Short mmCIF file of C-alpha atoms in Angstrom, two decimals:
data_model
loop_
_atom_site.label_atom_id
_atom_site.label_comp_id
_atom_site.label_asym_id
_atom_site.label_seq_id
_atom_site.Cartn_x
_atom_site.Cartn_y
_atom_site.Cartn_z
CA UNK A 16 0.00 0.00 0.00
CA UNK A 17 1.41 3.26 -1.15
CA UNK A 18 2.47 6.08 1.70
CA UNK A 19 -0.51 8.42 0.25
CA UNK A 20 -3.07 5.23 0.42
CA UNK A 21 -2.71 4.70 4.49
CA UNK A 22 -2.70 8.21 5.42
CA UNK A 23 -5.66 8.50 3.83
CA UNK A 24 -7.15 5.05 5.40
CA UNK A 25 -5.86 6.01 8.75
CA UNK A 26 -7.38 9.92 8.61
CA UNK A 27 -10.90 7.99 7.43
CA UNK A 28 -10.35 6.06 10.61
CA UNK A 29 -9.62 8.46 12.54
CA UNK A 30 -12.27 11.19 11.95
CA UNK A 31 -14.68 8.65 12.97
CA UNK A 32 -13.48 7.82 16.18
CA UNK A 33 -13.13 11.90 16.77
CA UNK A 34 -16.75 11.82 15.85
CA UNK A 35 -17.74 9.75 18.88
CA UNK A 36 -15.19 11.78 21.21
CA UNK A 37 -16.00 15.13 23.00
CA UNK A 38 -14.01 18.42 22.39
CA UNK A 39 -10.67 18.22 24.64
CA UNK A 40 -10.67 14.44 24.26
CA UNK A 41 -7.21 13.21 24.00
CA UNK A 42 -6.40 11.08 20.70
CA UNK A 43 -4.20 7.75 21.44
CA UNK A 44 -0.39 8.57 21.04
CA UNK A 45 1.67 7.99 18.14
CA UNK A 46 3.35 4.90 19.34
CA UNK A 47 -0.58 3.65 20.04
CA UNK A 48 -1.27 4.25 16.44
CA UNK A 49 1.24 2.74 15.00
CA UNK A 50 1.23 -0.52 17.07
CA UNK A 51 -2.93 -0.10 16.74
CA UNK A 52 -3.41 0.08 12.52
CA UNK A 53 -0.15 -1.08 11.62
CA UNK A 54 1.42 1.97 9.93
CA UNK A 55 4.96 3.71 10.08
CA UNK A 56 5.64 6.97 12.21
CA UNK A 57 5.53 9.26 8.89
CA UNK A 58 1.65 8.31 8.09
CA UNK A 59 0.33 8.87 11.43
CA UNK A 60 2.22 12.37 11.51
CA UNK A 61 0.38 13.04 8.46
CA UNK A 62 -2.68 11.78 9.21
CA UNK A 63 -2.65 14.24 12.52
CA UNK A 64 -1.14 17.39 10.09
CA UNK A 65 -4.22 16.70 7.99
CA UNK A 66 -6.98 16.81 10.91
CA UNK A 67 -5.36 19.76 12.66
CA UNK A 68 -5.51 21.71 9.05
CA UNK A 69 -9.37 20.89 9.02
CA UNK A 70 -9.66 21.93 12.66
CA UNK A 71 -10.86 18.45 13.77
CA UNK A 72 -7.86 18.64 16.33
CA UNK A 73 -5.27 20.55 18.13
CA UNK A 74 -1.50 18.93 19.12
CA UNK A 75 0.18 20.34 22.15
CA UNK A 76 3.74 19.53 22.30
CA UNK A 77 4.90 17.08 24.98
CA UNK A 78 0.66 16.40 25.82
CA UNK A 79 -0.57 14.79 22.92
CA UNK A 80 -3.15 15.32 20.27
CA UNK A 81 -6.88 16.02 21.49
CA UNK A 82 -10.42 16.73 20.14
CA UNK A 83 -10.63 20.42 18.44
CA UNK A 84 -13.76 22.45 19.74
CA UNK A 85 -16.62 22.34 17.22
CA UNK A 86 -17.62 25.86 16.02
CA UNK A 87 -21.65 25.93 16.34
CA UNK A 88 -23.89 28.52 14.52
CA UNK A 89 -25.44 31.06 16.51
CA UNK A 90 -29.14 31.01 17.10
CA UNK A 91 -29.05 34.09 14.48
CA UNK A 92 -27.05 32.17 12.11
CA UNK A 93 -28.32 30.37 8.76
CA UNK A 94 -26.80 28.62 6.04
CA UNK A 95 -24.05 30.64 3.97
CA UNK A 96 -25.56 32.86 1.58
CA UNK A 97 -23.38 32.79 -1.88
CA UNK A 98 -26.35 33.66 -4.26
CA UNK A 99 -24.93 37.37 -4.64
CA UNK A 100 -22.16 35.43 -6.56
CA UNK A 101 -24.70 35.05 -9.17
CA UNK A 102 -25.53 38.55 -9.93
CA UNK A 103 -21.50 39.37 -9.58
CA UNK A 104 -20.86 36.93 -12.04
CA UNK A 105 -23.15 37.78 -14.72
CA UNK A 106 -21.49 38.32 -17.94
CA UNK A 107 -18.59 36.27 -16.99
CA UNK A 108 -19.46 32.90 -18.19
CA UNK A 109 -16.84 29.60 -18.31
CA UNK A 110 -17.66 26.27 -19.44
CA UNK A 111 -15.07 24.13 -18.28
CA UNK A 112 -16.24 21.36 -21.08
CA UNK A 113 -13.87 18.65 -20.77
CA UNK A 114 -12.56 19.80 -17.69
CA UNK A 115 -15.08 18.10 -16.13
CA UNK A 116 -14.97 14.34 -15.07
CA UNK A 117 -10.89 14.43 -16.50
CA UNK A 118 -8.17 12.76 -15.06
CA UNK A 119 -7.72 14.64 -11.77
CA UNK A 120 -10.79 12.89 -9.58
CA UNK A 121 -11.19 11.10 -7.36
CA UNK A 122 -12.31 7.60 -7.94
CA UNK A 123 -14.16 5.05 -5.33
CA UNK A 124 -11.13 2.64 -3.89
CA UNK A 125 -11.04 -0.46 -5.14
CA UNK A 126 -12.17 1.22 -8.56
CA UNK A 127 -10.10 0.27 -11.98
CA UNK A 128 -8.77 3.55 -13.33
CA UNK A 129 -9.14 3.35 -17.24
CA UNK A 130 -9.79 7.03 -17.33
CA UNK A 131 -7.30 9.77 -16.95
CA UNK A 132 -3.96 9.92 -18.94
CA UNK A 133 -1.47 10.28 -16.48
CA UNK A 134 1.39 7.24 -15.63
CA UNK A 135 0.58 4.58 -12.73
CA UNK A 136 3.36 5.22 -10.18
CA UNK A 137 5.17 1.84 -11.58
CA UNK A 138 5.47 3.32 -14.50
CA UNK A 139 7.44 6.42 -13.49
CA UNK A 140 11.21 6.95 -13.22
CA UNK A 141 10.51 8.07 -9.53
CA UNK A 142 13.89 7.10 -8.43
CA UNK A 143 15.65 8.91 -11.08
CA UNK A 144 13.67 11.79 -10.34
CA UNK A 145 14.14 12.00 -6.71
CA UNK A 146 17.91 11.59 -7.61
CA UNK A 147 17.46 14.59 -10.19
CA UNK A 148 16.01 16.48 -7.62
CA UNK A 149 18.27 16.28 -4.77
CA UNK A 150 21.02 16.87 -7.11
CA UNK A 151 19.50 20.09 -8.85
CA UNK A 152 18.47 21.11 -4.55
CA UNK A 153 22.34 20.91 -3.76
CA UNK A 154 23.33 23.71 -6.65
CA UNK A 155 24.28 27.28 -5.02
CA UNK A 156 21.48 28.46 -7.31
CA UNK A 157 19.01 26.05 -7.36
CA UNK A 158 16.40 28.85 -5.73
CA UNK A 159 17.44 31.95 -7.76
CA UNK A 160 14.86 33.62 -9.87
CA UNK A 161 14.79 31.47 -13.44
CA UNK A 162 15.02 33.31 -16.62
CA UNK A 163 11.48 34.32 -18.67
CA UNK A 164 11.87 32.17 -20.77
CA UNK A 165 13.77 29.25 -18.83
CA UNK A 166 17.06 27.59 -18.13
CA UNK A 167 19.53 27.69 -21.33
CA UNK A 168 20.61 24.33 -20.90
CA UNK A 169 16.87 22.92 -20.64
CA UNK A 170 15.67 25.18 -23.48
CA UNK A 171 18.84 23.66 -25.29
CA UNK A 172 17.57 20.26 -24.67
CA UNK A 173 13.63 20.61 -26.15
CA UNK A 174 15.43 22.67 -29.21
CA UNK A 175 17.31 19.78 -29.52
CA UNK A 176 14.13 17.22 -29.26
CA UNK A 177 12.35 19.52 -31.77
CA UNK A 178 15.51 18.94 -34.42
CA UNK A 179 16.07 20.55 -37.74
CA UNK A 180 16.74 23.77 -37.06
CA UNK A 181 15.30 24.98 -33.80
CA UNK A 182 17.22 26.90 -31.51
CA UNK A 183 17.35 27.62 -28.01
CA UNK A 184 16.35 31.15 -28.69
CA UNK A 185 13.45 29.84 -30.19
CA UNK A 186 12.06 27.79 -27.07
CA UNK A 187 9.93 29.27 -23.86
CA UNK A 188 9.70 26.34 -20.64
CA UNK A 189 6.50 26.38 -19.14
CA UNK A 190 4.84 24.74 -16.72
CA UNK A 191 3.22 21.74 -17.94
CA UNK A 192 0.87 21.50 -20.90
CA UNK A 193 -2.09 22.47 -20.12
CA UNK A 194 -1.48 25.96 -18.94
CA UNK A 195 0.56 26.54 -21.86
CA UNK A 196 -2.55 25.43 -24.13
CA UNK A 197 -4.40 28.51 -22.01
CA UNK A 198 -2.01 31.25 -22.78
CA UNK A 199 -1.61 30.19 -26.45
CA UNK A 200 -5.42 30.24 -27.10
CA UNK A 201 -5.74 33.38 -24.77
CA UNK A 202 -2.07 34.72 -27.53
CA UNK A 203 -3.28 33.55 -30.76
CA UNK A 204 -6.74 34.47 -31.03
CA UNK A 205 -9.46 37.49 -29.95
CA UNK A 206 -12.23 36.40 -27.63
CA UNK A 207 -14.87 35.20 -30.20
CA UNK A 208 -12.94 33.54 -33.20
CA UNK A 209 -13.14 30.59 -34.26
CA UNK A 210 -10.21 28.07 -34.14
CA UNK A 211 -10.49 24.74 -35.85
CA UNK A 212 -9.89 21.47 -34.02
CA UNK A 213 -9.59 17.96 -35.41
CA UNK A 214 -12.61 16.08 -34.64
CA UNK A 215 -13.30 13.96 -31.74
CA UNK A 216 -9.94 15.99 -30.19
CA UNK A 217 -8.61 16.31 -26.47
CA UNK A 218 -11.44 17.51 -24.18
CA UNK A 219 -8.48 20.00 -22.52
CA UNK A 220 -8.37 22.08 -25.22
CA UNK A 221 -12.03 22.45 -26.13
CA UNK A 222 -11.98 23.47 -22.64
CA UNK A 223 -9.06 25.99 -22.56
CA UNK A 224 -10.45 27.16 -25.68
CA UNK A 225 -13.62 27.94 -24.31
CA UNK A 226 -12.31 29.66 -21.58
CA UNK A 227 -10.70 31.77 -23.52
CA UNK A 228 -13.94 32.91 -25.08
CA UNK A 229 -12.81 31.32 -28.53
CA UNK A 230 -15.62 28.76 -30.70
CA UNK A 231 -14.29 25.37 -31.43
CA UNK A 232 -15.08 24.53 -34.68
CA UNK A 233 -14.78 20.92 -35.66
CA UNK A 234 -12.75 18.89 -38.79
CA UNK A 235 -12.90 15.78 -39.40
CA UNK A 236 -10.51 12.94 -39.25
CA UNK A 237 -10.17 9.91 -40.87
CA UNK A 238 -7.28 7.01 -40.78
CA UNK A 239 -4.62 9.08 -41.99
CA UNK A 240 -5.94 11.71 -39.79
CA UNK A 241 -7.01 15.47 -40.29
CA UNK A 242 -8.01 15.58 -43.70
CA UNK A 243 -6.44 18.89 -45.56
CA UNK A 244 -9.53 19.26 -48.07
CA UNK A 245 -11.73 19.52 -45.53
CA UNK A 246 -9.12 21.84 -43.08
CA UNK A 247 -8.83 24.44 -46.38
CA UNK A 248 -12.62 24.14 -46.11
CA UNK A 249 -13.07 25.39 -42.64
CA UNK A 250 -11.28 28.08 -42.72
CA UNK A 251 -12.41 29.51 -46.21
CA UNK A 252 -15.86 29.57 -44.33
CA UNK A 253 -15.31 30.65 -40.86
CA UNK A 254 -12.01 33.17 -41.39
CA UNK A 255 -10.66 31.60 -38.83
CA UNK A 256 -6.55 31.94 -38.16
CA UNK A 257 -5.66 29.56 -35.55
CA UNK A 258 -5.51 25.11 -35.88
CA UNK A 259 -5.36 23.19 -32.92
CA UNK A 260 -3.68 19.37 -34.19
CA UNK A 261 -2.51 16.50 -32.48
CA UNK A 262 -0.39 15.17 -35.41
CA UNK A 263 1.25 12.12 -33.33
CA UNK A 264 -0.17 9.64 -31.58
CA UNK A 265 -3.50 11.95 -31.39
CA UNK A 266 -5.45 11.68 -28.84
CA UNK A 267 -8.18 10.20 -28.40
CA UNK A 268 -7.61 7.89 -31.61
CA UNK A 269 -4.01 6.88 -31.67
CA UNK A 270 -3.54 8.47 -34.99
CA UNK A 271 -0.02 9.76 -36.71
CA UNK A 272 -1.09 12.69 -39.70
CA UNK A 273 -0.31 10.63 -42.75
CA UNK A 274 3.46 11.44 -44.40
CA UNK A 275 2.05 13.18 -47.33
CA UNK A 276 -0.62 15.00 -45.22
CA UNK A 277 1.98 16.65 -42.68
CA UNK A 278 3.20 19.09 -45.39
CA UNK A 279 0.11 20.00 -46.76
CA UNK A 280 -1.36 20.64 -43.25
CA UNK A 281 1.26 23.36 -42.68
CA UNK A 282 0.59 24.78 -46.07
CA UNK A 283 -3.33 24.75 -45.94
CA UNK A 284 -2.99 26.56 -42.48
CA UNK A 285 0.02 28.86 -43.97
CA UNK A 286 -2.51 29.83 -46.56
CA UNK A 287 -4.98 30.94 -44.67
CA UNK A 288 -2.76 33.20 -43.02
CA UNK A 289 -2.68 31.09 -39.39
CA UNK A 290 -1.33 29.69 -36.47
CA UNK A 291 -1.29 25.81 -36.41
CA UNK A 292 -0.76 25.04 -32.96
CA UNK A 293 1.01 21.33 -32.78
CA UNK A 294 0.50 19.67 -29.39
CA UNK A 295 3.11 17.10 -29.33
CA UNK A 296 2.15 15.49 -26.12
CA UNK A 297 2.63 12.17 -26.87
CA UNK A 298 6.64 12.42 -28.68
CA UNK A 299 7.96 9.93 -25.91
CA UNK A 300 4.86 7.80 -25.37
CA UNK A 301 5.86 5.46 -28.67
CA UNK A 302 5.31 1.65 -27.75
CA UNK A 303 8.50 0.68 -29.79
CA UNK A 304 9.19 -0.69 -33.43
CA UNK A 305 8.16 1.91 -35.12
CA UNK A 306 10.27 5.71 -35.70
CA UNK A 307 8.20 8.22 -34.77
CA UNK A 308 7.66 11.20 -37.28
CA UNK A 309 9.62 14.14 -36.33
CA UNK A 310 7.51 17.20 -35.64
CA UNK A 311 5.96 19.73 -37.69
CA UNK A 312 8.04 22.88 -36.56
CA UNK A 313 10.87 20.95 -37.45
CA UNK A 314 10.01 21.35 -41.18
CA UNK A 315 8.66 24.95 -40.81
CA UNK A 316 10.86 27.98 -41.42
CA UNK A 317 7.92 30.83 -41.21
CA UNK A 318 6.62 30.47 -38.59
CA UNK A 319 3.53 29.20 -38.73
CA UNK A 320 3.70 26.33 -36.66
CA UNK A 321 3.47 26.84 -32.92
CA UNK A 322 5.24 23.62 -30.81
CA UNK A 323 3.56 22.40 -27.04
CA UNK A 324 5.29 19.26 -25.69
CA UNK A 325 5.61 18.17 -22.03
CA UNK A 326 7.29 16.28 -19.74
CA UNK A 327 4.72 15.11 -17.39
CA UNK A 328 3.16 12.46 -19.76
CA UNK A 329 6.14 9.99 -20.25
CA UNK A 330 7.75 11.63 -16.71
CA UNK A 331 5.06 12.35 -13.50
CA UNK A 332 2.53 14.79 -13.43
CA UNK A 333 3.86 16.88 -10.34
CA UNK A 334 7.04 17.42 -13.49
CA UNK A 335 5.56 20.45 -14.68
CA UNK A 336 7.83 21.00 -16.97
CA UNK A 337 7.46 21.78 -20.94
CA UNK A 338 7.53 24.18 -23.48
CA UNK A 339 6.68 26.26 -26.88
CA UNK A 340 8.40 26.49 -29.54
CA UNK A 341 7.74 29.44 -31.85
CA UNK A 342 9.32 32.13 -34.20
CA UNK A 343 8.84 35.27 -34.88
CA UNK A 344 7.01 38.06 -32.92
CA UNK A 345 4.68 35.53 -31.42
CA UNK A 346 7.51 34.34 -29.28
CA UNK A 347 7.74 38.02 -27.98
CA UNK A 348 3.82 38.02 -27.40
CA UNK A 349 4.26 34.94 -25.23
CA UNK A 350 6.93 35.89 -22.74
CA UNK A 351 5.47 38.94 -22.56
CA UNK A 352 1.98 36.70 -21.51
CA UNK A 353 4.85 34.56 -19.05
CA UNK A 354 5.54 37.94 -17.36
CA UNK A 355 2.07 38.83 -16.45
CA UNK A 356 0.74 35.52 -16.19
CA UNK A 357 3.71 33.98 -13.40
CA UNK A 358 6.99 35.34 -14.12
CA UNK A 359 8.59 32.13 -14.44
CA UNK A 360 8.63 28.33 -13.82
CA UNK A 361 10.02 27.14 -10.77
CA UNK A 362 13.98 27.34 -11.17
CA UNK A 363 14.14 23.96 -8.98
CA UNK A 364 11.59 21.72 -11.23
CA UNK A 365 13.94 23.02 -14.79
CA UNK A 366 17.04 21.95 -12.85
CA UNK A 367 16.01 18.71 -12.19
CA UNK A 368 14.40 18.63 -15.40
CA UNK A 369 17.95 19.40 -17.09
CA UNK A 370 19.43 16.99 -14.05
CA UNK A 371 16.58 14.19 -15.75
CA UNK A 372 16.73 14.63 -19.62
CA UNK A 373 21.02 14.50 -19.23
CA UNK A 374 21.63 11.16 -18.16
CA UNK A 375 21.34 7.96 -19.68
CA UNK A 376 18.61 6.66 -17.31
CA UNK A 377 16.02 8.77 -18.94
CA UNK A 378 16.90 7.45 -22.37
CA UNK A 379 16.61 4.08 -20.71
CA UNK A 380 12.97 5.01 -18.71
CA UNK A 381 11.55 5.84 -21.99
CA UNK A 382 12.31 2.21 -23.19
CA UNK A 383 11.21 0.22 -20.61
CA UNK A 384 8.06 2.84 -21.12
CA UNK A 385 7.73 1.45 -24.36
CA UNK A 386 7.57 -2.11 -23.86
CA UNK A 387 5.75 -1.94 -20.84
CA UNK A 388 2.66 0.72 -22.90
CA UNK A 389 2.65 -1.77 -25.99
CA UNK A 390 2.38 -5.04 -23.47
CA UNK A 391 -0.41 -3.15 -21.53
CA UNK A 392 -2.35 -1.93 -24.68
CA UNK A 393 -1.89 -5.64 -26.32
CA UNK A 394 -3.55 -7.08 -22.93
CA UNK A 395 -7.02 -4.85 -23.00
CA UNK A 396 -6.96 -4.79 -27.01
CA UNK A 397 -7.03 -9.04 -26.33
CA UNK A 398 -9.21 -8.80 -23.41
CA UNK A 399 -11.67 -6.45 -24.73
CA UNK A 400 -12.18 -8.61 -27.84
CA UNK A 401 -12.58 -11.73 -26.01
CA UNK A 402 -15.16 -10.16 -23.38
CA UNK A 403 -16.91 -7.41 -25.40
CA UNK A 404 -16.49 -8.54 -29.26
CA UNK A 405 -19.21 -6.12 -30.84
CA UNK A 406 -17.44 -3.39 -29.88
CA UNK A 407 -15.22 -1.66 -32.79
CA UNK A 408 -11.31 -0.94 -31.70
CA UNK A 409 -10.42 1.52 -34.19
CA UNK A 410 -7.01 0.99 -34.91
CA UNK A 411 -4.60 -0.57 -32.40
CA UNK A 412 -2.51 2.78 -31.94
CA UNK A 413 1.63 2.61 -32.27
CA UNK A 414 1.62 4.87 -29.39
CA UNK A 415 -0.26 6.92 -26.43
CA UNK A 416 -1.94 5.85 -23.35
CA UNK A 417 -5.20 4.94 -24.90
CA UNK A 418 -7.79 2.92 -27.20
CA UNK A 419 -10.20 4.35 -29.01
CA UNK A 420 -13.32 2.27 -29.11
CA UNK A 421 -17.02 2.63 -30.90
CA UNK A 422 -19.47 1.19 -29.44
CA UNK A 423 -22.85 -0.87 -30.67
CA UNK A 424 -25.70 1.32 -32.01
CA UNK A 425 -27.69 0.21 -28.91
CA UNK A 426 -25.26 1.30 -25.92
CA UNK A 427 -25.13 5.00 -24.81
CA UNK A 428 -20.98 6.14 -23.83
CA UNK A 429 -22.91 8.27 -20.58
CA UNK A 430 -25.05 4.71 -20.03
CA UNK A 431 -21.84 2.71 -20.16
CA UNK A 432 -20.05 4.98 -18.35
CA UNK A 433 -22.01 5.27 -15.47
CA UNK A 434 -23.19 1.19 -15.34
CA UNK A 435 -19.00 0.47 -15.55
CA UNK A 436 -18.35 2.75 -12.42
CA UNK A 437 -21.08 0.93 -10.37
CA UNK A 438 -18.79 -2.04 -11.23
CA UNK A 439 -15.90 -0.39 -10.21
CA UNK A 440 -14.19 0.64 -13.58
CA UNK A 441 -13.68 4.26 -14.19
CA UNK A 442 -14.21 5.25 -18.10
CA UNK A 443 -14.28 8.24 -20.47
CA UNK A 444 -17.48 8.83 -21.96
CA UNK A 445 -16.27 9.46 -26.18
CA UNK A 446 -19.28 12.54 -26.43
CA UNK A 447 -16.52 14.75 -24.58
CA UNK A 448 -13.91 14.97 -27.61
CA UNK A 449 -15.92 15.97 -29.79
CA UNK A 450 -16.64 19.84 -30.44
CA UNK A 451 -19.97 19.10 -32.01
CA UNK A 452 -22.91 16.36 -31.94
CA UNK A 453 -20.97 12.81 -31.90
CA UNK A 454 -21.44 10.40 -34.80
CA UNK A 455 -21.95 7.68 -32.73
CA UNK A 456 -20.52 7.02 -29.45
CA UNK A 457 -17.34 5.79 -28.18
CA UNK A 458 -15.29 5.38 -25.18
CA UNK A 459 -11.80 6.23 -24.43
CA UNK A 460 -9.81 3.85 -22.45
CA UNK A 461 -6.71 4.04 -20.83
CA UNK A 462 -4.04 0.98 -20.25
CA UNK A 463 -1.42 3.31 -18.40
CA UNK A 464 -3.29 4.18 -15.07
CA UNK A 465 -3.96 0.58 -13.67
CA UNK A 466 -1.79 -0.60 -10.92
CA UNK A 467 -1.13 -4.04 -12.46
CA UNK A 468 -1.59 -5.23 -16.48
CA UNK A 469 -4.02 -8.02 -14.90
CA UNK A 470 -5.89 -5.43 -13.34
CA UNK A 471 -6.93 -4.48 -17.76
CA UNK A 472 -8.26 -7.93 -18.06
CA UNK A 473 -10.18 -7.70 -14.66
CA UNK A 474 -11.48 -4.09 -15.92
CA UNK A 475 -12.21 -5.94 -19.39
CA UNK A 476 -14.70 -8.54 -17.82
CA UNK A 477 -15.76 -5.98 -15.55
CA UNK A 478 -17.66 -3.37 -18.22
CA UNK A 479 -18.85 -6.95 -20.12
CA UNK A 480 -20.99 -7.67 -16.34
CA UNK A 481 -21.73 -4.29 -16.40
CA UNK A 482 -23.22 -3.55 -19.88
CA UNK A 483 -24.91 -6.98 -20.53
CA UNK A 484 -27.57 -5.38 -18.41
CA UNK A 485 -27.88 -2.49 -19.90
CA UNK A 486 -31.34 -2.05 -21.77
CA UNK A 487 -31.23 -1.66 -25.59
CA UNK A 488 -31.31 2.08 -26.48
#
């Protein structure tokens, strides 16, 4: 059981024995505890640092831990009143979209995760990060204030990962992915524009997009992905001048842009006098055997393609590291956003980020990452087709952290959904990636999250109990 799994199992415990105590009650002592449930010294002092943040208790040093007071509302008192929020809101709408229900909740224990898109913890290189970390702590200026637009040496590094001819100068670290998604859709385009998205696409960015106040408008895909006569389409009618693609290892399908399509793509949006924003999420999330295609800003000299990759895909997600790549005055308009937005990323997370990407153990993580994502996607593609074989896999993707599958005419994604999470198995309903109505429905599942590969065949037989029972729609 992980560290973060018994504190959490001992604090349930213990709020509901404080529940049965009275205020100045004293708690048993540490060495109690431990002998009592069986944990180590560090859980019970978090436990106790977690109910004395929610008031539940107080600690006295050399007494002992007892029963907080309980705050009681006056006989004047009612329930908080927020509704004034409403009227103080007004005007300022945001749709979080696929924001909601992502990879960031909290799921029942016991409960499969094949939603989300973040690493299980056996999958990350969490000793070589620790070790990058202490190392980059131990610098003389591992807390000095970080350049705008980051560390040379870890802007030389992504240049380098972008290839071609992509310079440091031409790089800005962020922090993480997903912010950098905001400020490029809040830099690229005025509240109300359109900007074109492949279609079903990452639920993220219809939300960041949103948020920005900009209108998703959808293109479709097809095997080779995006399809260019369609993308010229959609922006001869809306005027839009801003693409948001996911040319490798797209997500949700899997898909790589075709060879012949990844040229025109740049010159359909170059054309039409735009920004092609390339999220290249995925670039070390390959499952082995086959190259994967070097980017699109690799290949483009004006400018027109704007470059997102991150490290907390293939790495952790508390490694919010990554970065843009862009050229021109776009890259000024962007640290200029960095300045009023935070300054700067952490100077400690781009040193150990530098510390990380330098040694040979990273070059070695992201192998055994490979062969462990293609074994894991292998065991729920064979599982799902023994269990479930009228649903549709749609391709069995190269790379990623997730299949792509459509289900029968008669099952609903929400119905499946919510009948595969009463059966412990945590899914992602397909009608969230797409900008518009669905074509039919689909659900994304993930292979990366579960603790154990045997866990994707339990999870496998698991939605079969659950959606034999579901009515016909």
């Amino acid at each position: 059981m992980s560290d973060s799994s018994s504190t959490e199992m001992l604090t349930a415990i213990l709020r509901t024995e404080i529940a049965a105590l009275e205020p100045g009650d004293r708690l048993p002592s540490s060495r109690e505890l431990i002998a009592r449930h069986g944990v180590g010294p560090v859980t019970v002092s978090r436990a106790i640092a977690l109910l004395a943040a929610e008031g539940m208790v107080v600690t006295r040093p050399g007494s002992g831990t007892y029963v907080a007071a309980r705050r009681r509302p006056g006989p004047d008192e009612g329930p908080p009143d927020t509704s004034w929020q409403t009227v103080a809101l007004a005007g300022r709408a945001f749709d979080p979209g696929g924001a909601a229900n992502g990879p960031l909740e909290e799921l029942p224990p016991g409960t499969i995760p094949l939603s989300g898109g973040y690493l299980h913890e056996s999958l990350q290189p969490t000793r070589e990060l620790s070790s990058a970390l202490a190392r980059a702590a131990r610098r003389p200026d591992a807390w000095h204030r970080a350049p705008v637009s980051g560390l040379t040496p870890l802007c030389a590094l992504f240049a380098r990962q972008a290839g071609n001819d992509v310079s440091p100068e031409d790089v800005l670290v962020t922090g993480g992915g997903q912010g950098a998604l905001s400020m490029l859709f809040r830099a690229l385009a005025a509240p109300g524009s359109p900007v074109l998205v492949e279609s079903p696409t990452y639920p993220g960015a219809l939300a960041a997009a949103r948020a920005a106040g900009l209108r998703p408008v959808a293109v479709p895909m097809d095997s080779d992905g995006i399809r260019p006569d369609l993308l010229a389409d959609a922006f001869a009618m809306t005027g839009a001048r801003l693409l948001y693609c996911q040319p490798t290892f797209h997500n949700p399908t899997g898909t790589v842009l075709a060879p012949d399509r990844r040229r025109q793509v740049v010159d359909v949006a170059r054309a039409a006098g735009a920004f092609l924003i390339e999220d290249d999420f995925a670039r070390h999330l390959g499952h082995g055997g086959t190259p994967v295609p070097r980017p699109l800003v690799a290949d483009d000299r004006q400018g027109t393609v704007v470059h997102l990759t991150s490290l907390t895909k293939p790495a952790s997600p508390s490694l919010r590291i990554g970065a843009l790549i862009a050229r021109g005055p776009v890259m000024q308009r962007l640290r200029g956003m960095r300045q009023v937005d935070d300054f700067f990323t952490a100077r400690p997370l781009q040193e150990a980020a530098v510390e990380l990407l330098s040694t040979p153990a990273w070059d070695r993580h992201l192998r055994a990452l490979a062969t462990a994502l293609r074994a894991r996607s292998t065991a729920l593609a064979t599982a799902l087709a023994q269990e479930l074989p009228d649903w549709t896999l749609t391709r069995h993707p190269a790379g990623g952290l997730h299949l792509w599958l459509r289900l029968p005419a008669h099952l609903t994604d929400t119905a499946v959904a919510d009948a595969a999470r009463l059966h412990g198995v945590s899914v992602d309903a397909g009608h969230r990636y797409f900008p518009t109505d669905p074509p039919a429905s689909h659900l994304r599942l993930g292979f990366a999250a579960a603790a154990d590969p045997a866990d994707l065949t339990e999870a496998a037989h698991r939605l079969a109990t659950a959606t034999h029972i579901l009515p016909r729609a």
